[in-house]
mmCIF file of C-alpha atoms in Angstrom:
data_model
loop_
_atom_site.group_PDB
_atom_site.id
_atom_site.type_symbol
_atom_site.label_atom_id
_atom_site.label_comp_id
_atom_site.label_asym_id
_atom_site.label_seq_id
_atom_site.Cartn_x
_atom_site.Cartn_y
_atom_site.Cartn_z
ATOM 1 C CA MET A 189 -101.522 55.565 -47.507
ATOM 2 C CA ALA A 190 -102.853 59.300 -47.605
ATOM 3 C CA LYS A 191 -100.485 60.335 -45.158
ATOM 4 C CA LYS A 192 -97.887 58.211 -46.795
ATOM 5 C CA PHE A 193 -98.600 60.406 -50.517
ATOM 6 C CA PHE A 194 -98.754 63.479 -49.029
ATOM 7 C CA LYS A 195 -95.401 63.185 -46.949
ATOM 8 C CA LYS A 196 -93.517 62.488 -50.787
ATOM 9 C CA LEU A 197 -95.845 65.371 -52.167
ATOM 10 C CA THR A 198 -94.277 67.806 -49.468
ATOM 11 C CA VAL A 199 -90.188 66.308 -50.265
ATOM 12 C CA LEU A 200 -91.471 66.390 -54.102
ATOM 13 C CA ASN A 201 -92.243 70.400 -53.519
ATOM 14 C CA ASP A 202 -89.300 71.009 -50.736
ATOM 15 C CA PHE A 203 -86.575 69.951 -53.581
ATOM 16 C CA ILE A 204 -88.694 71.993 -56.485
ATOM 17 C CA LYS A 205 -88.790 74.861 -54.534
ATOM 18 C CA GLN A 206 -85.082 74.578 -53.579
ATOM 19 C CA HIS A 207 -83.953 73.563 -57.040
ATOM 20 C CA GLY A 208 -86.137 75.517 -59.397
ATOM 21 C CA ASN A 209 -89.759 74.646 -60.892
ATOM 22 C CA ASP A 210 -88.362 73.493 -64.190
ATOM 23 C CA LEU A 211 -87.476 70.228 -63.082
ATOM 24 C CA ARG A 212 -91.173 70.059 -61.797
ATOM 25 C CA HIS A 213 -92.218 68.350 -65.111
ATOM 26 C CA LYS A 214 -89.361 66.669 -66.222
ATOM 27 C CA ILE A 215 -89.551 64.308 -62.707
ATOM 28 C CA LEU A 216 -93.789 64.012 -64.177
ATOM 29 C CA LEU A 217 -92.947 62.913 -66.752
ATOM 30 C CA LEU A 218 -90.035 60.617 -66.053
ATOM 31 C CA SER A 219 -92.293 59.075 -63.030
ATOM 32 C CA VAL A 220 -94.548 58.510 -65.927
ATOM 33 C CA LYS A 221 -92.529 57.061 -68.763
ATOM 34 C CA LYS A 222 -90.800 54.709 -65.292
ATOM 35 C CA LEU A 223 -95.026 53.402 -65.744
ATOM 36 C CA MET A 224 -94.646 52.155 -69.278
ATOM 37 C CA ALA A 225 -90.900 51.076 -69.819
ATOM 38 C CA SER A 226 -89.938 47.137 -69.532
ATOM 39 C CA LYS A 227 -86.716 46.084 -68.852
ATOM 40 C CA PRO A 228 -84.663 45.095 -72.533
ATOM 41 C CA ALA A 229 -83.050 41.801 -72.974
ATOM 42 C CA LEU A 230 -78.660 43.443 -73.027
ATOM 43 C CA ARG A 231 -79.144 41.908 -76.501
ATOM 44 C CA ASP A 232 -81.239 44.065 -77.579
ATOM 45 C CA ILE A 233 -80.196 46.919 -76.680
ATOM 46 C CA SER A 234 -77.900 48.872 -79.180
ATOM 47 C CA THR A 235 -76.924 51.974 -77.739
ATOM 48 C CA ILE A 236 -76.136 52.774 -73.574
ATOM 49 C CA ALA A 237 -75.176 56.133 -71.769
ATOM 50 C CA ILE A 238 -73.597 56.319 -68.549
ATOM 51 C CA ILE A 239 -74.444 59.225 -66.240
ATOM 52 C CA MET A 240 -71.649 60.944 -64.895
ATOM 53 C CA PRO A 241 -72.142 64.699 -64.672
ATOM 54 C CA THR A 242 -71.169 65.296 -61.715
ATOM 55 C CA LYS A 243 -68.274 63.123 -61.236
ATOM 56 C CA GLY A 244 -64.398 62.828 -61.400
ATOM 57 C CA ILE A 245 -61.464 61.590 -63.638
ATOM 58 C CA GLY A 246 -61.033 58.875 -60.862
ATOM 59 C CA ASP A 247 -64.959 57.300 -61.475
ATOM 60 C CA GLY A 248 -64.068 57.013 -64.531
ATOM 61 C CA ILE A 249 -60.566 55.159 -64.210
ATOM 62 C CA ILE A 250 -62.949 53.322 -62.155
ATOM 63 C CA PHE A 251 -65.996 51.981 -64.603
ATOM 64 C CA SER A 252 -63.447 52.216 -67.366
ATOM 65 C CA GLY A 253 -63.593 49.217 -67.800
ATOM 66 C CA LEU A 254 -67.441 48.845 -67.853
ATOM 67 C CA TYR A 255 -67.550 50.946 -71.265
ATOM 68 C CA LYS A 256 -64.425 48.394 -72.549
ATOM 69 C CA TYR A 257 -66.913 45.557 -71.634
ATOM 70 C CA PHE A 258 -70.188 46.800 -73.448
ATOM 71 C CA SER A 259 -67.910 48.237 -76.296
ATOM 72 C CA THR A 260 -66.380 44.482 -77.567
ATOM 73 C CA LEU A 261 -70.912 42.923 -77.215
ATOM 74 C CA GLY A 262 -71.066 45.886 -79.910
ATOM 75 C CA LYS A 263 -72.962 48.556 -77.962
ATOM 76 C CA LYS A 264 -72.382 52.132 -78.776
ATOM 77 C CA VAL A 265 -71.503 53.768 -75.077
ATOM 78 C CA PHE A 266 -72.028 57.499 -74.666
ATOM 79 C CA ILE A 267 -71.060 59.812 -71.525
ATOM 80 C CA VAL A 268 -72.078 62.450 -69.870
ATOM 81 C CA CYS A 269 -69.734 64.317 -68.070
ATOM 82 C CA SER A 270 -68.578 68.055 -66.298
ATOM 83 C CA GLU A 271 -66.333 70.134 -68.589
ATOM 84 C CA ARG A 272 -63.638 69.405 -66.894
ATOM 85 C CA THR A 273 -63.695 65.632 -67.480
ATOM 86 C CA ALA A 274 -65.070 65.142 -71.336
ATOM 87 C CA PHE A 275 -60.973 65.452 -72.114
ATOM 88 C CA PHE A 276 -60.507 61.719 -70.043
ATOM 89 C CA TYR A 277 -63.950 59.999 -72.495
ATOM 90 C CA ALA A 278 -62.860 61.257 -75.397
ATOM 91 C CA LYS A 279 -59.121 59.608 -75.980
ATOM 92 C CA SER A 280 -61.096 56.192 -74.933
ATOM 93 C CA PRO A 281 -61.965 53.907 -77.965
ATOM 94 C CA TYR A 282 -64.498 52.053 -76.118
ATOM 95 C CA VAL A 283 -66.410 55.689 -75.778
ATOM 96 C CA SER A 284 -68.263 56.774 -79.435
ATOM 97 C CA GLY A 285 -69.036 60.207 -77.433
ATOM 98 C CA VAL A 286 -69.301 62.591 -75.126
ATOM 99 C CA VAL A 287 -72.108 65.045 -73.942
ATOM 100 C CA THR A 288 -71.132 67.902 -71.777
ATOM 101 C CA TYR A 289 -73.075 68.706 -68.653
ATOM 102 C CA SER A 290 -74.671 71.753 -68.126
ATOM 103 C CA ASP A 291 -77.848 72.534 -66.027
ATOM 104 C CA ASP A 292 -79.790 73.639 -69.077
ATOM 105 C CA ILE A 293 -78.004 69.720 -71.070
ATOM 106 C CA SER A 294 -81.448 69.122 -73.403
ATOM 107 C CA ARG A 295 -82.421 66.688 -75.998
ATOM 108 C CA LYS A 296 -80.930 69.198 -78.543
ATOM 109 C CA THR A 297 -77.838 68.905 -76.567
ATOM 110 C CA ILE A 298 -77.738 64.966 -76.821
ATOM 111 C CA LYS A 299 -79.150 65.373 -80.401
ATOM 112 C CA GLN A 300 -75.607 67.360 -80.945
ATOM 113 C CA ILE A 301 -73.996 63.312 -79.858
ATOM 114 C CA THR A 302 -76.134 61.442 -81.128
ATOM 115 C CA ALA A 303 -79.358 61.352 -83.594
ATOM 116 C CA GLU A 304 -79.152 57.554 -82.124
ATOM 117 C CA ARG A 305 -82.623 56.973 -79.780
ATOM 118 C CA ILE A 306 -80.710 55.617 -76.224
ATOM 119 C CA ASP A 307 -81.575 52.096 -75.325
ATOM 120 C CA LEU A 308 -80.219 52.550 -71.710
ATOM 121 C CA ALA A 309 -79.230 55.106 -69.307
ATOM 122 C CA ILE A 310 -77.555 53.940 -66.461
ATOM 123 C CA ASP A 311 -76.084 55.469 -63.161
ATOM 124 C CA MET A 312 -73.711 54.018 -60.611
ATOM 125 C CA TYR A 313 -73.946 56.348 -57.979
ATOM 126 C CA GLY A 314 -77.135 57.507 -56.058
ATOM 127 C CA ASP A 315 -75.819 60.208 -53.718
ATOM 128 C CA ASP A 316 -78.760 62.243 -52.599
ATOM 129 C CA LEU A 317 -76.689 66.000 -53.190
ATOM 130 C CA ARG A 318 -76.461 65.088 -56.828
ATOM 131 C CA THR A 319 -80.659 64.459 -57.610
ATOM 132 C CA PRO A 320 -81.160 67.600 -59.642
ATOM 133 C CA GLN A 321 -78.009 67.020 -62.212
ATOM 134 C CA ARG A 322 -78.829 62.696 -62.157
ATOM 135 C CA ILE A 323 -82.814 65.010 -63.138
ATOM 136 C CA ARG A 324 -81.451 66.276 -65.845
ATOM 137 C CA THR A 325 -79.360 63.876 -67.074
ATOM 138 C CA LEU A 326 -81.641 61.340 -67.487
ATOM 139 C CA TYR A 327 -84.572 63.989 -68.907
ATOM 140 C CA ALA A 328 -82.209 65.371 -72.021
ATOM 141 C CA LEU A 329 -81.569 61.197 -72.877
ATOM 142 C CA MET A 330 -85.401 60.489 -72.625
ATOM 143 C CA PRO A 331 -84.262 56.212 -72.655
ATOM 144 C CA GLU A 332 -85.922 53.950 -72.606
ATOM 145 C CA TYR A 333 -85.100 52.109 -69.973
ATOM 146 C CA SER A 334 -82.912 53.525 -66.995
ATOM 147 C CA VAL A 335 -81.469 51.341 -63.842
ATOM 148 C CA ALA A 336 -79.600 54.287 -61.016
ATOM 149 C CA PHE A 337 -78.645 52.507 -57.701
ATOM 150 C CA ASN A 338 -80.395 53.343 -54.012
ATOM 151 C CA GLY A 339 -81.234 56.864 -54.280
ATOM 152 C CA ASN A 340 -83.879 58.350 -52.470
ATOM 153 C CA GLY A 341 -87.638 58.545 -53.061
ATOM 154 C CA ILE A 342 -87.750 61.349 -56.310
ATOM 155 C CA SER A 343 -84.304 58.911 -58.463
ATOM 156 C CA ARG A 344 -86.965 56.089 -57.116
ATOM 157 C CA GLY A 345 -89.655 57.908 -58.774
ATOM 158 C CA CYS A 346 -87.265 58.825 -62.071
ATOM 159 C CA PHE A 347 -85.406 55.964 -62.929
ATOM 160 C CA SER A 348 -86.805 52.857 -64.310
ATOM 161 C CA HIS A 349 -85.010 50.499 -62.189
ATOM 162 C CA THR A 350 -83.632 51.362 -58.848
ATOM 163 C CA ILE A 351 -80.475 48.254 -58.327
ATOM 164 C CA ASP A 352 -80.296 48.462 -53.543
ATOM 165 C CA TYR A 353 -76.544 48.032 -53.401
ATOM 166 C CA LYS A 354 -75.763 47.743 -49.572
ATOM 167 C CA LYS A 355 -72.695 45.948 -49.458
ATOM 168 C CA LEU A 356 -70.510 49.101 -47.313
ATOM 169 C CA ASP A 357 -67.276 46.472 -47.137
ATOM 170 C CA THR A 358 -66.502 46.151 -51.293
ATOM 171 C CA HIS A 359 -65.260 48.252 -53.419
ATOM 172 C CA LEU A 360 -66.803 49.988 -56.224
ATOM 173 C CA THR A 361 -66.151 47.673 -58.749
ATOM 174 C CA ASP A 362 -68.438 45.676 -57.482
ATOM 175 C CA ARG A 363 -71.901 47.595 -58.284
ATOM 176 C CA ALA A 364 -70.959 46.278 -61.859
ATOM 177 C CA ASN A 365 -72.006 43.048 -60.913
ATOM 178 C CA ALA A 366 -74.885 43.448 -59.937
ATOM 179 C CA LEU A 367 -75.864 45.568 -62.705
ATOM 180 C CA PHE A 368 -74.789 42.506 -64.458
ATOM 181 C CA ASP A 369 -77.563 40.268 -62.572
ATOM 182 C CA PHE A 370 -79.896 42.864 -63.866
ATOM 183 C CA LEU A 371 -78.677 42.664 -67.163
ATOM 184 C CA GLY A 372 -78.574 38.647 -67.816
ATOM 185 C CA SER A 373 -74.769 39.376 -67.944
ATOM 186 C CA PRO A 374 -72.633 36.859 -66.573
ATOM 187 C CA LYS A 375 -70.144 38.525 -64.709
ATOM 188 C CA GLU A 376 -67.054 40.429 -65.992
ATOM 189 C CA SER A 377 -64.091 41.504 -64.173
ATOM 190 C CA ILE A 378 -63.766 45.906 -65.312
ATOM 191 C CA ASN A 379 -59.669 45.382 -65.315
ATOM 192 C CA TYR A 380 -59.054 49.346 -65.825
ATOM 193 C CA THR A 381 -58.103 51.064 -69.341
ATOM 194 C CA LEU A 382 -56.027 53.817 -69.986
ATOM 195 C CA PRO A 383 -55.704 55.292 -72.954
ATOM 196 C CA LEU A 384 -51.644 56.305 -73.232
ATOM 197 C CA SER A 385 -50.492 56.897 -76.333
ATOM 198 C CA GLY A 386 -46.801 57.135 -78.084
ATOM 199 C CA SER A 387 -46.853 61.190 -77.416
ATOM 200 C CA ASN A 388 -47.306 60.999 -73.960
ATOM 201 C CA ASP A 389 -44.244 58.151 -73.306
ATOM 202 C CA ASP A 390 -42.174 60.554 -75.574
ATOM 203 C CA ALA A 391 -43.413 63.856 -73.126
ATOM 204 C CA ALA A 392 -42.547 61.373 -69.914
ATOM 205 C CA LEU A 393 -39.185 59.920 -70.745
ATOM 206 C CA ASN A 394 -38.007 63.898 -72.233
ATOM 207 C CA PHE A 395 -39.004 64.896 -68.452
ATOM 208 C CA LEU A 396 -36.972 61.412 -67.231
ATOM 209 C CA GLN A 397 -33.478 61.482 -68.836
ATOM 210 C CA HIS A 398 -32.059 63.418 -65.715
ATOM 211 C CA VAL A 399 -33.369 61.414 -63.283
ATOM 212 C CA LYS A 400 -31.705 58.624 -62.474
ATOM 213 C CA GLY A 401 -31.848 55.948 -60.204
ATOM 214 C CA LYS A 402 -34.715 54.667 -58.528
ATOM 215 C CA LYS A 403 -37.752 56.695 -58.523
ATOM 216 C CA ILE A 404 -41.094 57.913 -57.342
ATOM 217 C CA CYS A 405 -44.245 59.821 -58.361
ATOM 218 C CA PHE A 406 -45.249 61.832 -55.618
ATOM 219 C CA SER A 407 -49.048 63.099 -55.311
ATOM 220 C CA PRO A 408 -49.486 64.410 -51.612
ATOM 221 C CA PHE A 409 -52.152 66.659 -52.232
ATOM 222 C CA ALA A 410 -55.818 66.034 -53.133
ATOM 223 C CA SER A 411 -59.391 67.888 -53.406
ATOM 224 C CA ASN A 412 -59.903 68.437 -50.588
ATOM 225 C CA PHE A 413 -58.480 69.576 -47.252
ATOM 226 C CA ASN A 414 -59.646 66.104 -45.055
ATOM 227 C CA ARG A 415 -56.904 64.053 -48.605
ATOM 228 C CA SER A 416 -54.519 66.003 -48.507
ATOM 229 C CA LEU A 417 -51.232 66.687 -46.865
ATOM 230 C CA SER A 418 -49.591 69.461 -45.514
ATOM 231 C CA ALA A 419 -46.992 71.078 -47.260
ATOM 232 C CA GLY A 420 -44.976 70.631 -44.731
ATOM 233 C CA MET A 421 -45.120 66.865 -44.206
ATOM 234 C CA ALA A 422 -44.920 66.895 -48.213
ATOM 235 C CA THR A 423 -41.605 68.270 -47.903
ATOM 236 C CA GLU A 424 -40.391 66.739 -44.770
ATOM 237 C CA ILE A 425 -40.911 63.184 -46.832
ATOM 238 C CA ALA A 426 -39.828 64.347 -49.992
ATOM 239 C CA GLN A 427 -36.866 65.026 -48.390
ATOM 240 C CA LYS A 428 -36.005 61.999 -46.436
ATOM 241 C CA LEU A 429 -36.370 60.253 -49.425
ATOM 242 C CA ALA A 430 -34.304 62.154 -51.286
ATOM 243 C CA GLU A 431 -31.295 61.583 -48.505
ATOM 244 C CA ALA A 432 -31.732 57.519 -48.808
ATOM 245 C CA GLY A 433 -31.173 57.735 -52.656
ATOM 246 C CA THR A 434 -34.550 58.355 -54.133
ATOM 247 C CA SER A 435 -36.025 60.160 -56.936
ATOM 248 C CA VAL A 436 -38.863 62.048 -55.888
ATOM 249 C CA ILE A 437 -40.674 63.700 -58.687
ATOM 250 C CA LEU A 438 -43.827 65.886 -57.332
ATOM 251 C CA MET A 439 -46.897 66.335 -57.970
ATOM 252 C CA GLY A 440 -49.544 69.042 -58.634
ATOM 253 C CA SER A 441 -50.533 72.448 -59.202
ATOM 254 C CA ALA A 442 -47.897 74.490 -59.956
ATOM 255 C CA GLU A 443 -49.074 76.656 -56.788
ATOM 256 C CA GLN A 444 -49.727 74.089 -54.586
ATOM 257 C CA LEU A 445 -46.086 72.462 -55.141
ATOM 258 C CA ARG A 446 -44.993 76.455 -54.967
ATOM 259 C CA GLU A 447 -45.155 75.252 -51.665
ATOM 260 C CA ILE A 448 -42.448 72.564 -51.170
ATOM 261 C CA ASN A 449 -39.214 73.742 -51.178
ATOM 262 C CA VAL A 450 -36.669 70.781 -51.141
ATOM 263 C CA GLU A 451 -33.063 71.150 -51.286
ATOM 264 C CA ASN A 452 -32.138 68.324 -52.945
ATOM 265 C CA SER A 453 -31.203 67.660 -56.828
ATOM 266 C CA LYS A 454 -32.620 64.704 -56.080
ATOM 267 C CA VAL A 455 -36.825 66.103 -55.776
ATOM 268 C CA VAL A 456 -38.262 67.560 -58.957
ATOM 269 C CA LYS A 457 -41.306 69.277 -59.207
ATOM 270 C CA LEU A 458 -43.313 67.998 -62.818
ATOM 271 C CA PRO A 459 -44.182 70.950 -64.230
ATOM 272 C CA GLU A 460 -47.639 71.670 -66.416
ATOM 273 C CA MET A 461 -48.118 68.809 -68.751
ATOM 274 C CA THR A 462 -51.694 67.101 -69.891
ATOM 275 C CA PHE A 463 -52.897 64.402 -67.892
ATOM 276 C CA PHE A 464 -51.995 62.119 -70.400
ATOM 277 C CA ASP A 465 -48.392 62.876 -70.007
ATOM 278 C CA ALA A 466 -48.583 62.601 -66.133
ATOM 279 C CA CYS A 467 -49.910 58.790 -66.239
ATOM 280 C CA ALA A 468 -47.037 58.471 -68.593
ATOM 281 C CA VAL A 469 -44.403 59.544 -65.828
ATOM 282 C CA ILE A 470 -45.851 57.612 -63.039
ATOM 283 C CA LYS A 471 -45.385 54.272 -65.596
ATOM 284 C CA ALA A 472 -42.538 55.291 -66.195
ATOM 285 C CA CYS A 473 -41.637 55.565 -62.344
ATOM 286 C CA ASP A 474 -40.889 52.835 -60.148
ATOM 287 C CA LEU A 475 -43.170 53.286 -57.441
ATOM 288 C CA LEU A 476 -46.087 55.580 -57.789
ATOM 289 C CA LEU A 477 -47.417 57.153 -53.700
ATOM 290 C CA SER A 478 -50.086 59.355 -53.423
ATOM 291 C CA VAL A 479 -53.169 60.916 -51.290
ATOM 292 C CA ASP A 480 -54.527 61.870 -54.734
ATOM 293 C CA THR A 481 -57.807 58.788 -55.581
ATOM 294 C CA ALA A 482 -57.324 59.612 -59.386
ATOM 295 C CA PHE A 483 -53.646 58.621 -59.446
ATOM 296 C CA VAL A 484 -54.291 55.578 -57.031
ATOM 297 C CA HIS A 485 -56.956 54.423 -60.082
ATOM 298 C CA VAL A 486 -54.247 55.379 -62.149
ATOM 299 C CA GLY A 487 -51.669 53.152 -60.379
ATOM 300 C CA ASN A 488 -54.031 50.584 -60.641
ATOM 301 C CA ALA A 489 -54.681 50.852 -64.336
ATOM 302 C CA LEU A 490 -51.059 50.021 -65.096
ATOM 303 C CA ASN A 491 -50.610 48.277 -61.714
ATOM 304 C CA LYS A 492 -47.828 50.252 -60.800
ATOM 305 C CA PRO A 493 -46.423 49.086 -57.245
ATOM 306 C CA SER A 494 -48.034 52.084 -55.298
ATOM 307 C CA VAL A 495 -47.916 53.292 -51.327
ATOM 308 C CA THR A 496 -51.930 54.328 -51.125
ATOM 309 C CA LEU A 497 -52.756 56.903 -47.977
ATOM 310 C CA TYR A 498 -56.368 57.166 -46.952
ATOM 311 C CA ASN A 499 -58.188 58.517 -43.904
ATOM 312 C CA MET A 500 -61.603 57.131 -42.324
ATOM 313 C CA GLU A 501 -63.929 59.638 -44.771
ATOM 314 C CA MET A 502 -67.324 58.138 -45.699
ATOM 315 C CA TRP A 503 -69.689 58.561 -48.627
ATOM 316 C CA ASP A 504 -73.012 57.997 -47.182
ATOM 317 C CA ASP A 505 -72.750 54.806 -45.198
ATOM 318 C CA PHE A 506 -69.977 53.184 -47.793
ATOM 319 C CA THR A 507 -66.521 54.080 -46.528
ATOM 320 C CA ILE A 508 -64.191 55.666 -48.340
ATOM 321 C CA ASN A 509 -60.684 53.951 -48.489
ATOM 322 C CA ILE A 510 -62.973 51.152 -49.591
ATOM 323 C CA VAL A 511 -65.132 51.979 -51.863
ATOM 324 C CA PHE A 512 -62.490 53.812 -53.676
ATOM 325 C CA GLY A 513 -59.294 51.691 -52.652
ATOM 326 C CA PRO A 514 -57.102 50.696 -55.042
ATOM 327 C CA ASN A 515 -58.237 47.899 -55.569
ATOM 328 C CA TYR A 516 -55.331 45.710 -57.064
ATOM 329 C CA ALA A 517 -52.557 44.069 -54.633
ATOM 330 C CA ASP A 518 -49.444 45.636 -55.546
ATOM 331 C CA ALA A 519 -50.898 48.947 -53.627
ATOM 332 C CA THR A 520 -49.783 49.249 -49.894
ATOM 333 C CA LYS A 521 -53.071 50.714 -48.045
ATOM 334 C CA ILE A 522 -52.252 53.425 -45.225
ATOM 335 C CA ILE A 523 -55.159 54.040 -42.983
ATOM 336 C CA SER A 524 -55.528 56.665 -41.073
ATOM 337 C CA GLU A 525 -57.055 56.533 -37.878
ATOM 338 C CA SER A 526 -58.567 60.054 -37.987
ATOM 339 C CA TYR A 527 -60.598 61.883 -40.897
ATOM 340 C CA LEU A 528 -57.307 63.798 -41.841
ATOM 341 C CA VAL A 529 -55.067 61.623 -43.500
ATOM 342 C CA ARG A 530 -51.935 63.653 -42.475
ATOM 343 C CA ASP A 531 -52.443 62.425 -39.298
ATOM 344 C CA ILE A 532 -51.007 59.851 -40.500
ATOM 345 C CA ASN A 533 -47.454 59.675 -39.297
ATOM 346 C CA THR A 534 -44.334 60.753 -42.682
ATOM 347 C CA GLU A 535 -42.375 57.833 -40.927
ATOM 348 C CA GLU A 536 -44.439 55.422 -41.408
ATOM 349 C CA ILE A 537 -45.186 56.831 -44.776
ATOM 350 C CA VAL A 538 -41.175 56.833 -45.473
ATOM 351 C CA SER A 539 -40.117 53.278 -44.308
ATOM 352 C CA SER A 540 -43.549 52.009 -46.483
ATOM 353 C CA VAL A 541 -42.185 53.052 -49.843
ATOM 354 C CA THR A 542 -38.111 52.570 -48.977
ATOM 355 C CA THR A 543 -39.004 48.555 -47.669
ATOM 356 C CA ARG A 544 -40.968 48.641 -51.394
ATOM 357 C CA LEU A 545 -38.708 49.871 -53.356
ATOM 358 C CA ALA A 546 -35.817 47.331 -51.592
ATOM 359 C CA ALA A 547 -38.070 44.572 -52.473
ATOM 360 C CA MET A 548 -37.658 45.525 -55.822
ATOM 361 C CA GLU A 549 -33.901 45.513 -55.591
#
């Protein structure tokens, strides 16, 4: 027993040396609070904070149905997220407030959004690399009770309860069912929601007014190299689809799109526009072709027919193309046999797209 304790103490000291001494008292106080915490009944919970400081927009879309569910039960939902994703949550009608994360996040930061006590804090993840951010966030929130998934020993020592979730072949949304089981709530479908407005639709229609025939949105670039197509592959795919009579709207940053040059009037590049305007463009098109999982989840929210491209990358012990897969029936998923999406044959991609479009006629 003593040997196990000193091993934990060594891990804690190494963690503090690596990430800063300010975490020491936060961890100790959260550990003490954990000992005194008692699990609340869902009916007694009024305010819920979702911890998302290191997650992207795609993750926000995946759990958008969860915010809606809690909101429809009369709970106030607050999100702690990065500065770059705050706009997404701020537009949701199911989110009462958004807290932008920084390493000096504090109770004062939280009180700028809400003076109310946080009854329940939830972290749907557990990746070890993000422990400092979740500990700082949890300390600033100082909720009455907190729940996390998996996590390392430090995270487990700070959250009131840790749900051990090991379904390696299940989509990320299934974690909501494990959460509902813990809270004693009936299992609910957490369908994605996307708050598009009439102005977003108008912006999309204005852009597409001169684009004729069948239209696809093509997003060939993701947030990292392994999940992205090469510019050459994107050019080849766009060229072949255009030659087949399909209008192709290329999506990406201005820098990325400069690398793609197709001499065909049926290939157009999406101009700089807001994320929600871009989503409305997807909504107005016939099909989505994407390596970017955020846009894949947009396709799910809109129930847009899609061809999605994945690799064999892992997240801890979980397979990315399953955990972050399309998760809806109208999506065709093509998986590379390697850790590179660009190892997928371009002919297979083009064939899948043309087959899907032909089936719509």
